[in-house]
Amino acid sequence: MGLRATVVVCTTSFLLGCLFTHWIADALTLWKPPAADADLWTAARYYDILETMPRWAQGILGAVVSAAGATVVWSFGDAQADNIMFDGGSICLFGATLAMYVYNVLPNIIKNFDSLPPHEPDAVVPQGIRTAVLDLASNHLMCSVALTGVLALQAGRQWVERSARQDAEEVEELVDEK
């Protein structure tokens, strides 16, 4: 596995791991419909904490996203037929994830969880927060599936490259024998 593939796989895995940490909140709402108010409040408190994460941590996350995106685009620059298919698909999936996060997830967190209203344990969740929590859970799931697709495409690329090398070696051995 080359350096570029290693960077893509490692950074994508890191981002996927970051999304998996949201499972704490998302599992409470996404997989148990209808979501109970207590579960929605728990998820809302989680997103409230996430919104107040230190800016340096957000910077690290941004750097990892930048490294992953730049490396996927760099790999696409080889313009080999097998790379175009696998890296083109990776770019589409990575770009879709980035767009989903920038245009849906981040604005949702900033707008709805900047300051969570105080509530009693048995209080009914306001419709705006209920919708925001459910949307975040759905968006995180879509981003996770897309990043898993990036990993699958990169694995496919490595498999094709290894098979091509093995085929070339076999042909070379046959030519040497004759």
GROMACS .gro file of N, CA and C in nm, residues 9-104:
model
  288
    9VAL      N    1  -0.674   0.610   0.384
    9VAL     CA    2  -0.737   0.511   0.472
    9VAL      C    3  -0.730   0.555   0.618
   10CYS      N    4  -0.614   0.605   0.661
   10CYS     CA    5  -0.600   0.646   0.801
   10CYS      C    6  -0.687   0.767   0.835
   11THR      N    7  -0.687   0.868   0.749
   11THR     CA    8  -0.767   0.987   0.778
   11THR      C    9  -0.916   0.957   0.769
   12THR      N   10  -0.956   0.878   0.671
   12THR     CA   11  -1.097   0.840   0.659
   12THR      C   12  -1.140   0.757   0.779
   13SER      N   13  -1.055   0.667   0.823
   13SER     CA   14  -1.087   0.587   0.942
   13SER      C   15  -1.099   0.674   1.066
   14PHE      N   16  -1.011   0.773   1.078
   14PHE     CA   17  -1.020   0.866   1.191
   14PHE      C   18  -1.153   0.942   1.188
   15LEU      N   19  -1.190   0.992   1.071
   15LEU     CA   20  -1.317   1.065   1.059
   15LEU      C   21  -1.436   0.974   1.086
   16LEU      N   22  -1.428   0.853   1.041
   16LEU     CA   23  -1.534   0.756   1.067
   16LEU      C   24  -1.543   0.728   1.217
   17GLY      N   25  -1.429   0.719   1.283
   17GLY     CA   26  -1.429   0.700   1.428
   17GLY      C   27  -1.491   0.819   1.500
   18CYS      N   28  -1.464   0.940   1.451
   18CYS     CA   29  -1.526   1.059   1.509
   18CYS      C   30  -1.678   1.052   1.495
   19LEU      N   31  -1.725   1.009   1.378
   19LEU     CA   32  -1.870   0.996   1.359
   19LEU      C   33  -1.928   0.887   1.448
   20PHE      N   34  -1.853   0.781   1.468
   20PHE     CA   35  -1.902   0.672   1.554
   20PHE      C   36  -1.916   0.716   1.699
   21THR      N   37  -1.840   0.816   1.741
   21THR     CA   38  -1.856   0.863   1.879
   21THR      C   39  -1.993   0.928   1.898
   22HIS      N   40  -2.053   0.976   1.790
   22HIS     CA   41  -2.186   1.036   1.800
   22HIS      C   42  -2.295   0.930   1.820
   23TRP      N   43  -2.256   0.804   1.808
   23TRP     CA   44  -2.352   0.696   1.826
   23TRP      C   45  -2.415   0.701   1.964
   24ILE      N   46  -2.343   0.758   2.060
   24ILE     CA   47  -2.395   0.773   2.195
   24ILE      C   48  -2.530   0.845   2.191
   25ALA      N   49  -2.537   0.948   2.111
   25ALA     CA   50  -2.661   1.025   2.099
   25ALA      C   51  -2.752   0.970   1.990
   26ASP      N   52  -2.694   0.930   1.878
   26ASP     CA   53  -2.775   0.890   1.763
   26ASP      C   54  -2.851   0.760   1.785
   27ALA      N   55  -2.792   0.667   1.857
   27ALA     CA   56  -2.859   0.539   1.881
   27ALA      C   57  -2.986   0.555   1.962
   28LEU      N   58  -2.989   0.657   2.047
   28LEU     CA   59  -3.107   0.681   2.130
   28LEU      C   60  -3.227   0.726   2.048
   29THR      N   61  -3.199   0.788   1.934
   29THR     CA   62  -3.307   0.849   1.857
   29THR      C   63  -3.335   0.780   1.725
   30LEU      N   64  -3.231   0.729   1.662
   30LEU     CA   65  -3.245   0.679   1.526
   30LEU      C   66  -3.306   0.540   1.518
   31TRP      N   67  -3.274   0.455   1.613
   31TRP     CA   68  -3.311   0.315   1.602
   31TRP      C   69  -3.426   0.272   1.692
   32LYS      N   70  -3.483   0.368   1.767
   32LYS     CA   71  -3.592   0.333   1.856
   32LYS      C   72  -3.710   0.428   1.835
   33PRO      N   73  -3.773   0.426   1.716
   33PRO     CA   74  -3.885   0.517   1.696
   33PRO      C   75  -4.007   0.469   1.772
   34PRO      N   76  -4.093   0.552   1.821
   34PRO     CA   77  -4.070   0.696   1.833
   34PRO      C   78  -3.974   0.724   1.948
   35ALA      N   79  -3.892   0.824   1.929
   35ALA     CA   80  -3.790   0.859   2.029
   35ALA      C   81  -3.858   0.916   2.153
   36ALA      N   82  -3.818   0.866   2.268
   36ALA     CA   83  -3.873   0.915   2.395
   36ALA      C   84  -3.812   1.052   2.425
   37ASP      N   85  -3.888   1.134   2.498
   37ASP     CA   86  -3.839   1.268   2.532
   37ASP      C   87  -3.709   1.262   2.613
   38ALA      N   88  -3.697   1.166   2.703
   38ALA     CA   89  -3.575   1.155   2.783
   38ALA      C   90  -3.454   1.126   2.693
   39ASP      N   91  -3.471   1.041   2.592
   39ASP     CA   92  -3.363   1.011   2.498
   39ASP      C   93  -3.328   1.133   2.413
   40LEU      N   94  -3.430   1.207   2.373
   40LEU     CA   95  -3.405   1.327   2.294
   40LEU      C   96  -3.330   1.432   2.376
   41TRP      N   97  -3.364   1.446   2.504
   41TRP     CA   98  -3.293   1.541   2.590
   41TRP      C   99  -3.148   1.497   2.609
   42THR      N  100  -3.126   1.367   2.624
   42THR     CA  101  -2.989   1.316   2.639
   42THR      C  102  -2.907   1.349   2.513
   43ALA      N  103  -2.966   1.322   2.396
   43ALA     CA  104  -2.897   1.353   2.271
   43ALA      C  105  -2.874   1.503   2.257
   44ALA      N  106  -2.972   1.583   2.294
   44ALA     CA  107  -2.957   1.729   2.285
   44ALA      C  108  -2.845   1.778   2.377
   45ARG      N  109  -2.836   1.722   2.496
   45ARG     CA  110  -2.726   1.761   2.587
   45ARG      C  111  -2.591   1.722   2.528
   46TYR      N  112  -2.585   1.606   2.464
   46TYR     CA  113  -2.461   1.563   2.398
   46TYR      C  114  -2.421   1.665   2.290
   47TYR      N  115  -2.515   1.704   2.206
   47TYR     CA  116  -2.484   1.801   2.101
   47TYR      C  117  -2.452   1.938   2.157
   48ASP      N  118  -2.510   1.972   2.270
   48ASP     CA  119  -2.477   2.097   2.337
   48ASP      C  120  -2.330   2.096   2.381
   49ILE      N  121  -2.286   1.984   2.435
   49ILE     CA  122  -2.145   1.969   2.475
   49ILE      C  123  -2.056   1.973   2.351
   50LEU      N  124  -2.098   1.906   2.246
   50LEU     CA  125  -2.020   1.903   2.121
   50LEU      C  126  -2.004   2.043   2.063
   51GLU      N  127  -2.108   2.123   2.072
   51GLU     CA  128  -2.103   2.259   2.017
   51GLU      C  129  -2.002   2.346   2.091
   52THR      N  130  -1.980   2.317   2.218
   52THR     CA  131  -1.888   2.398   2.297
   52THR      C  132  -1.747   2.338   2.302
   53MET      N  133  -1.718   2.244   2.213
   53MET     CA  134  -1.585   2.183   2.208
   53MET      C  135  -1.480   2.291   2.183
   54PRO      N  136  -1.362   2.276   2.241
   54PRO     CA  137  -1.257   2.377   2.222
   54PRO      C  138  -1.223   2.397   2.074
   55ARG      N  139  -1.192   2.517   2.038
   55ARG     CA  140  -1.163   2.551   1.898
   55ARG      C  141  -1.039   2.477   1.847
   56TRP      N  142  -0.941   2.448   1.935
   56TRP     CA  143  -0.822   2.376   1.890
   56TRP      C  144  -0.859   2.235   1.845
   57ALA      N  145  -0.958   2.173   1.911
   57ALA     CA  146  -1.002   2.040   1.872
   57ALA      C  147  -1.073   2.045   1.736
   58GLN      N  148  -1.149   2.151   1.714
   58GLN     CA  149  -1.213   2.170   1.584
   58GLN      C  150  -1.108   2.191   1.476
   59GLY      N  151  -1.000   2.258   1.512
   59GLY     CA  152  -0.891   2.279   1.417
   59GLY      C  153  -0.823   2.149   1.377
   60ILE      N  154  -0.803   2.061   1.474
   60ILE     CA  155  -0.744   1.930   1.444
   60ILE      C  156  -0.835   1.852   1.350
   61LEU      N  157  -0.963   1.854   1.379
   61LEU     CA  158  -1.058   1.785   1.293
   61LEU      C  159  -1.056   1.843   1.152
   62GLY      N  160  -1.050   1.975   1.142
   62GLY     CA  161  -1.041   2.040   1.011
   62GLY      C  162  -0.914   2.003   0.936
   63ALA      N  163  -0.803   1.991   1.008
   63ALA     CA  164  -0.677   1.952   0.945
   63ALA      C  165  -0.683   1.809   0.891
   64VAL      N  166  -0.746   1.720   0.966
   64VAL     CA  167  -0.760   1.582   0.920
   64VAL      C  168  -0.849   1.576   0.796
   65VAL      N  169  -0.959   1.651   0.797
   65VAL     CA  170  -1.048   1.655   0.681
   65VAL      C  171  -0.972   1.709   0.560
   66SER      N  172  -0.894   1.814   0.580
   66SER     CA  173  -0.816   1.873   0.470
   66SER      C  174  -0.714   1.773   0.415
   67ALA      N  175  -0.645   1.703   0.504
   67ALA     CA  176  -0.546   1.604   0.461
   67ALA      C  177  -0.612   1.492   0.382
   68ALA      N  178  -0.726   1.445   0.429
   68ALA     CA  179  -0.796   1.337   0.358
   68ALA      C  180  -0.843   1.384   0.221
   69GLY      N  181  -0.905   1.500   0.216
   69GLY     CA  182  -0.955   1.551   0.088
   69GLY      C  183  -0.842   1.577  -0.011
   70ALA      N  184  -0.735   1.638   0.035
   70ALA     CA  185  -0.621   1.668  -0.054
   70ALA      C  186  -0.558   1.539  -0.106
   71THR      N  187  -0.549   1.439  -0.022
   71THR     CA  188  -0.487   1.314  -0.064
   71THR      C  189  -0.573   1.239  -0.165
   72VAL      N  190  -0.705   1.241  -0.145
   72VAL     CA  191  -0.795   1.175  -0.241
   72VAL      C  192  -0.784   1.246  -0.376
   73VAL      N  193  -0.785   1.378  -0.376
   73VAL     CA  194  -0.773   1.452  -0.502
   73VAL      C  195  -0.636   1.427  -0.566
   74TRP      N  196  -0.531   1.423  -0.485
   74TRP     CA  197  -0.396   1.396  -0.535
   74TRP      C  198  -0.391   1.259  -0.603
   75SER      N  199  -0.452   1.158  -0.541
   75SER     CA  200  -0.454   1.024  -0.599
   75SER      C  201  -0.526   1.024  -0.734
   76PHE      N  202  -0.627   1.104  -0.745
   76PHE     CA  203  -0.704   1.112  -0.869
   76PHE      C  204  -0.618   1.167  -0.983
   77GLY      N  205  -0.517   1.245  -0.949
   77GLY     CA  206  -0.430   1.306  -1.049
   77GLY      C  207  -0.347   1.208  -1.128
   78ASP      N  208  -0.337   1.082  -1.085
   78ASP     CA  209  -0.259   0.982  -1.160
   78ASP      C  210  -0.319   0.954  -1.296
   79ALA      N  211  -0.450   0.968  -1.308
   79ALA     CA  212  -0.524   0.951  -1.434
   79ALA      C  213  -0.505   0.813  -1.496
   80GLN      N  214  -0.488   0.712  -1.415
   80GLN     CA  215  -0.486   0.575  -1.465
   80GLN      C  216  -0.629   0.524  -1.460
   81ALA      N  217  -0.664   0.434  -1.549
   81ALA     CA  218  -0.803   0.389  -1.562
   81ALA      C  219  -0.859   0.335  -1.431
   82ASP      N  220  -0.781   0.251  -1.362
   82ASP     CA  221  -0.833   0.194  -1.238
   82ASP      C  222  -0.842   0.302  -1.129
   83ASN      N  223  -0.749   0.396  -1.129
   83ASN     CA  224  -0.754   0.504  -1.030
   83ASN      C  225  -0.873   0.596  -1.054
   84ILE      N  226  -0.905   0.622  -1.179
   84ILE     CA  227  -1.016   0.712  -1.210
   84ILE      C  228  -1.146   0.657  -1.151
   85MET      N  229  -1.167   0.528  -1.166
   85MET     CA  230  -1.290   0.470  -1.113
   85MET      C  231  -1.291   0.473  -0.960
   86PHE      N  232  -1.187   0.422  -0.897
   86PHE     CA  233  -1.187   0.412  -0.751
   86PHE      C  234  -1.170   0.548  -0.685
   87ASP      N  235  -1.076   0.627  -0.734
   87ASP     CA  236  -1.054   0.758  -0.673
   87ASP      C  237  -1.166   0.856  -0.708
   88GLY      N  238  -1.222   0.844  -0.828
   88GLY     CA  239  -1.337   0.928  -0.863
   88GLY      C  240  -1.455   0.901  -0.772
   89GLY      N  241  -1.481   0.773  -0.747
   89GLY     CA  242  -1.587   0.737  -0.653
   89GLY      C  243  -1.558   0.785  -0.513
   90SER      N  244  -1.430   0.775  -0.472
   90SER     CA  245  -1.391   0.822  -0.340
   90SER      C  246  -1.410   0.973  -0.327
   91ILE      N  247  -1.375   1.045  -0.433
   91ILE     CA  248  -1.393   1.191  -0.431
   91ILE      C  249  -1.541   1.225  -0.418
   92CYS      N  250  -1.626   1.156  -0.494
   92CYS     CA  251  -1.770   1.183  -0.486
   92CYS      C  252  -1.823   1.156  -0.345
   93LEU      N  253  -1.787   1.043  -0.288
   93LEU     CA  254  -1.837   1.009  -0.154
   93LEU      C  255  -1.780   1.102  -0.048
   94PHE      N  256  -1.651   1.132  -0.057
   94PHE     CA  257  -1.589   1.222   0.039
   94PHE      C  258  -1.648   1.362   0.025
   95GLY      N  259  -1.667   1.407  -0.099
   95GLY     CA  260  -1.727   1.538  -0.122
   95GLY      C  261  -1.870   1.545  -0.071
   96ALA      N  262  -1.946   1.438  -0.091
   96ALA     CA  263  -2.084   1.435  -0.040
   96ALA      C  264  -2.086   1.442   0.112
   97THR      N  265  -1.993   1.371   0.174
   97THR     CA  266  -1.984   1.375   0.321
   97THR      C  267  -1.948   1.514   0.368
   98LEU      N  268  -1.850   1.575   0.303
   98LEU     CA  269  -1.808   1.709   0.341
   98LEU      C  270  -1.921   1.809   0.322
   99ALA      N  271  -1.991   1.800   0.210
   99ALA     CA  272  -2.104   1.890   0.186
   99ALA      C  273  -2.215   1.870   0.290
  100MET      N  274  -2.245   1.745   0.320
  100MET     CA  275  -2.348   1.716   0.421
  100MET      C  276  -2.310   1.777   0.555
  101TYR      N  277  -2.183   1.763   0.591
  101TYR     CA  278  -2.140   1.813   0.721
  101TYR      C  279  -2.138   1.965   0.724
  102VAL      N  280  -2.087   2.027   0.618
  102VAL     CA  281  -2.075   2.173   0.615
  102VAL      C  282  -2.210   2.242   0.602
  103TYR      N  283  -2.297   2.187   0.519
  103TYR     CA  284  -2.424   2.255   0.491
  103TYR      C  285  -2.541   2.209   0.577
  104ASN      N  286  -2.531   2.094   0.641
  104ASN     CA  287  -2.642   2.046   0.723
  104ASN      C  288  -2.606   2.031   0.871
   0.00000   0.00000   0.00000
